[in-house]
Amino acid sequence: MKKRARGSSLALPLSMARLTAASLETIFHRSVMMAQGTCSQAEYKRMVAEKVAAMQASTLAMMTGRGTASVMAPYLTRTRANAKRLRRKV
């Protein structure tokens, strides 16, 4: 049975590591698309819209006094979803 890091002293470092890995993968895929000229207008718009949505959700979590993991969750969720979606395009 796996033990989850939630609530432990490893929760934030693990979230940051996951966010970093997913961000690097997303940046790589999008950079390749831009270099090849295959990055669509919709993808450019998505880059901006997802950051705004994540920032709003994160700010709400911070303003309501939720923990650090809740503040990081919107970024992590969107970044991991992007990495997975872009991985399929390759």
mmCIF file with all atom_site columns, C-alpha atoms in Angstrom:
data_model
loop_
_atom_site.group_PDB
_atom_site.id
_atom_site.type_symbol
_atom_site.label_atom_id
_atom_site.label_alt_id
_atom_site.label_comp_id
_atom_site.label_asym_id
_atom_site.label_entity_id
_atom_site.label_seq_id
_atom_site.pdbx_PDB_ins_code
_atom_site.Cartn_x
_atom_site.Cartn_y
_atom_site.Cartn_z
_atom_site.occupancy
_atom_site.B_iso_or_equiv
_atom_site.pdbx_formal_charge
_atom_site.auth_seq_id
_atom_site.auth_comp_id
_atom_site.auth_asym_id
_atom_site.auth_atom_id
_atom_site.pdbx_PDB_model_num
ATOM 1  C CA . MET A 1 1  ? 0.000  0.000  0.000   1.00 0.00 ? 1  MET A CA 1
ATOM 2  C CA . LYS A 1 2  ? 1.435  3.350  -1.056  1.00 0.00 ? 2  LYS A CA 1
ATOM 3  C CA . LYS A 1 3  ? 1.730  6.100  1.478   1.00 0.00 ? 3  LYS A CA 1
ATOM 4  C CA . ARG A 1 4  ? 0.772  9.516  0.122   1.00 0.00 ? 4  ARG A CA 1
ATOM 5  C CA . ALA A 1 5  ? 2.928  12.551 0.826   1.00 0.00 ? 5  ALA A CA 1
ATOM 6  C CA . ARG A 1 6  ? -0.097 14.797 1.447   1.00 0.00 ? 6  ARG A CA 1
ATOM 7  C CA . GLY A 1 7  ? 0.227  16.558 4.763   1.00 0.00 ? 7  GLY A CA 1
ATOM 8  C CA . SER A 1 8  ? 3.789  15.395 5.235   1.00 0.00 ? 8  SER A CA 1
ATOM 9  C CA . SER A 1 9  ? 6.914  17.477 4.984   1.00 0.00 ? 9  SER A CA 1
ATOM 10 C CA . LEU A 1 10 ? 7.442  16.059 1.466   1.00 0.00 ? 10 LEU A CA 1
ATOM 11 C CA . ALA A 1 11 ? 4.177  17.374 -0.022  1.00 0.00 ? 11 ALA A CA 1
ATOM 12 C CA . LEU A 1 12 ? 5.543  20.715 -1.247  1.00 0.00 ? 12 LEU A CA 1
ATOM 13 C CA . PRO A 1 13 ? 8.887  19.415 -2.577  1.00 0.00 ? 13 PRO A CA 1
ATOM 14 C CA . LEU A 1 14 ? 7.116  16.591 -4.451  1.00 0.00 ? 14 LEU A CA 1
ATOM 15 C CA . SER A 1 15 ? 4.571  19.004 -5.919  1.00 0.00 ? 15 SER A CA 1
ATOM 16 C CA . MET A 1 16 ? 7.356  21.333 -7.017  1.00 0.00 ? 16 MET A CA 1
ATOM 17 C CA . ALA A 1 17 ? 9.286  18.462 -8.616  1.00 0.00 ? 17 ALA A CA 1
ATOM 18 C CA . ARG A 1 18 ? 6.177  17.305 -10.496 1.00 0.00 ? 18 ARG A CA 1
ATOM 19 C CA . LEU A 1 19 ? 5.421  20.857 -11.597 1.00 0.00 ? 19 LEU A CA 1
ATOM 20 C CA . THR A 1 20 ? 9.000  21.344 -12.805 1.00 0.00 ? 20 THR A CA 1
ATOM 21 C CA . ALA A 1 21 ? 9.032  18.102 -14.795 1.00 0.00 ? 21 ALA A CA 1
ATOM 22 C CA . ALA A 1 22 ? 5.645  18.750 -16.408 1.00 0.00 ? 22 ALA A CA 1
ATOM 23 C CA . SER A 1 23 ? 6.579  22.370 -17.161 1.00 0.00 ? 23 SER A CA 1
ATOM 24 C CA . LEU A 1 24 ? 9.816  21.372 -18.857 1.00 0.00 ? 24 LEU A CA 1
ATOM 25 C CA . GLU A 1 25 ? 8.009  18.797 -20.969 1.00 0.00 ? 25 GLU A CA 1
ATOM 26 C CA . THR A 1 26 ? 5.288  21.275 -21.957 1.00 0.00 ? 26 THR A CA 1
ATOM 27 C CA . ILE A 1 27 ? 7.835  23.975 -22.805 1.00 0.00 ? 27 ILE A CA 1
ATOM 28 C CA . PHE A 1 28 ? 9.798  21.481 -24.906 1.00 0.00 ? 28 PHE A CA 1
ATOM 29 C CA . HIS A 1 29 ? 6.762  20.347 -26.910 1.00 0.00 ? 29 HIS A CA 1
ATOM 30 C CA . ARG A 1 30 ? 5.520  23.879 -27.495 1.00 0.00 ? 30 ARG A CA 1
ATOM 31 C CA . SER A 1 31 ? 8.979  25.094 -28.471 1.00 0.00 ? 31 SER A CA 1
ATOM 32 C CA . VAL A 1 32 ? 9.240  22.329 -31.060 1.00 0.00 ? 32 VAL A CA 1
ATOM 33 C CA . MET A 1 33 ? 5.797  23.247 -32.403 1.00 0.00 ? 33 MET A CA 1
ATOM 34 C CA . MET A 1 34 ? 6.836  26.903 -32.682 1.00 0.00 ? 34 MET A CA 1
ATOM 35 C CA . ALA A 1 35 ? 10.120 26.047 -34.369 1.00 0.00 ? 35 ALA A CA 1
ATOM 36 C CA . GLN A 1 36 ? 8.315  23.843 -36.896 1.00 0.00 ? 36 GLN A CA 1
ATOM 37 C CA . GLY A 1 37 ? 5.602  26.427 -37.471 1.00 0.00 ? 37 GLY A CA 1
ATOM 38 C CA . THR A 1 38 ? 2.876  24.013 -36.375 1.00 0.00 ? 38 THR A CA 1
ATOM 39 C CA . CYS A 1 39 ? 1.752  25.872 -33.252 1.00 0.00 ? 39 CYS A CA 1
ATOM 40 C CA . SER A 1 40 ? -1.834 26.945 -33.910 1.00 0.00 ? 40 SER A CA 1
ATOM 41 C CA . GLN A 1 41 ? -3.468 30.200 -32.906 1.00 0.00 ? 41 GLN A CA 1
ATOM 42 C CA . ALA A 1 42 ? -5.664 28.170 -30.542 1.00 0.00 ? 42 ALA A CA 1
ATOM 43 C CA . GLU A 1 43 ? -2.559 26.807 -28.789 1.00 0.00 ? 43 GLU A CA 1
ATOM 44 C CA . TYR A 1 44 ? -1.160 30.323 -28.316 1.00 0.00 ? 44 TYR A CA 1
ATOM 45 C CA . LYS A 1 45 ? -4.485 31.449 -26.832 1.00 0.00 ? 45 LYS A CA 1
ATOM 46 C CA . ARG A 1 46 ? -4.570 28.360 -24.617 1.00 0.00 ? 46 ARG A CA 1
ATOM 47 C CA . MET A 1 47 ? -1.119 29.250 -23.216 1.00 0.00 ? 47 MET A CA 1
ATOM 48 C CA . VAL A 1 48 ? -2.449 32.568 -21.940 1.00 0.00 ? 48 VAL A CA 1
ATOM 49 C CA . ALA A 1 49 ? -5.912 31.446 -20.840 1.00 0.00 ? 49 ALA A CA 1
ATOM 50 C CA . GLU A 1 50 ? -4.642 28.503 -18.792 1.00 0.00 ? 50 GLU A CA 1
ATOM 51 C CA . LYS A 1 51 ? -2.198 30.684 -16.883 1.00 0.00 ? 51 LYS A CA 1
ATOM 52 C CA . VAL A 1 52 ? -4.913 33.216 -16.050 1.00 0.00 ? 52 VAL A CA 1
ATOM 53 C CA . ALA A 1 53 ? -7.275 30.461 -14.878 1.00 0.00 ? 53 ALA A CA 1
ATOM 54 C CA . ALA A 1 54 ? -4.560 28.819 -12.758 1.00 0.00 ? 54 ALA A CA 1
ATOM 55 C CA . MET A 1 55 ? -3.610 32.155 -11.213 1.00 0.00 ? 55 MET A CA 1
ATOM 56 C CA . GLN A 1 56 ? -7.240 32.907 -10.327 1.00 0.00 ? 56 GLN A CA 1
ATOM 57 C CA . ALA A 1 57 ? -7.760 29.507 -8.716  1.00 0.00 ? 57 ALA A CA 1
ATOM 58 C CA . SER A 1 58 ? -4.452 29.746 -6.878  1.00 0.00 ? 58 SER A CA 1
ATOM 59 C CA . THR A 1 59 ? -5.209 33.249 -5.612  1.00 0.00 ? 59 THR A CA 1
ATOM 60 C CA . LEU A 1 60 ? -8.612 32.113 -4.353  1.00 0.00 ? 60 LEU A CA 1
ATOM 61 C CA . ALA A 1 61 ? -6.991 29.211 -2.496  1.00 0.00 ? 61 ALA A CA 1
ATOM 62 C CA . MET A 1 62 ? -4.459 31.582 -0.943  1.00 0.00 ? 62 MET A CA 1
ATOM 63 C CA . MET A 1 63 ? -7.083 34.165 0.042   1.00 0.00 ? 63 MET A CA 1
ATOM 64 C CA . THR A 1 64 ? -9.257 31.535 1.722   1.00 0.00 ? 64 THR A CA 1
ATOM 65 C CA . GLY A 1 65 ? -6.339 30.311 3.795   1.00 0.00 ? 65 GLY A CA 1
ATOM 66 C CA . ARG A 1 66 ? -5.880 26.887 2.259   1.00 0.00 ? 66 ARG A CA 1
ATOM 67 C CA . GLY A 1 67 ? -2.488 25.235 2.453   1.00 0.00 ? 67 GLY A CA 1
ATOM 68 C CA . THR A 1 68 ? 0.452  25.476 0.113   1.00 0.00 ? 68 THR A CA 1
ATOM 69 C CA . ALA A 1 69 ? -0.546 22.325 -1.756  1.00 0.00 ? 69 ALA A CA 1
ATOM 70 C CA . SER A 1 70 ? -3.941 23.867 -2.577  1.00 0.00 ? 70 SER A CA 1
ATOM 71 C CA . VAL A 1 71 ? -2.254 27.002 -3.848  1.00 0.00 ? 71 VAL A CA 1
ATOM 72 C CA . MET A 1 72 ? 0.046  24.965 -6.111  1.00 0.00 ? 72 MET A CA 1
ATOM 73 C CA . ALA A 1 73 ? -2.624 22.489 -7.288  1.00 0.00 ? 73 ALA A CA 1
ATOM 74 C CA . PRO A 1 74 ? -4.127 24.593 -10.124 1.00 0.00 ? 74 PRO A CA 1
ATOM 75 C CA . TYR A 1 75 ? -0.723 25.023 -11.748 1.00 0.00 ? 75 TYR A CA 1
ATOM 76 C CA . LEU A 1 76 ? 0.221  21.384 -11.299 1.00 0.00 ? 76 LEU A CA 1
ATOM 77 C CA . THR A 1 77 ? -3.097 20.081 -12.640 1.00 0.00 ? 77 THR A CA 1
ATOM 78 C CA . ARG A 1 78 ? -2.999 22.219 -15.782 1.00 0.00 ? 78 ARG A CA 1
ATOM 79 C CA . THR A 1 79 ? 0.675  21.657 -16.467 1.00 0.00 ? 79 THR A CA 1
ATOM 80 C CA . ARG A 1 80 ? 0.401  17.881 -16.169 1.00 0.00 ? 80 ARG A CA 1
ATOM 81 C CA . ALA A 1 81 ? -2.681 17.876 -18.417 1.00 0.00 ? 81 ALA A CA 1
ATOM 82 C CA . ASN A 1 82 ? -0.796 19.941 -21.027 1.00 0.00 ? 82 ASN A CA 1
ATOM 83 C CA . ALA A 1 83 ? 2.206  17.651 -20.950 1.00 0.00 ? 83 ALA A CA 1
ATOM 84 C CA . LYS A 1 84 ? -0.043 14.624 -21.446 1.00 0.00 ? 84 LYS A CA 1
ATOM 85 C CA . ARG A 1 85 ? -2.019 16.288 -24.267 1.00 0.00 ? 85 ARG A CA 1
ATOM 86 C CA . LEU A 1 86 ? 1.064  17.535 -26.087 1.00 0.00 ? 86 LEU A CA 1
ATOM 87 C CA . ARG A 1 87 ? 2.818  14.193 -25.667 1.00 0.00 ? 87 ARG A CA 1
ATOM 88 C CA . ARG A 1 88 ? 0.088  12.619 -27.803 1.00 0.00 ? 88 ARG A CA 1
ATOM 89 C CA . LYS A 1 89 ? 0.654  15.170 -30.590 1.00 0.00 ? 89 LYS A CA 1
ATOM 90 C CA . VAL A 1 90 ? 4.265  14.167 -31.126 1.00 0.00 ? 90 VAL A CA 1
#
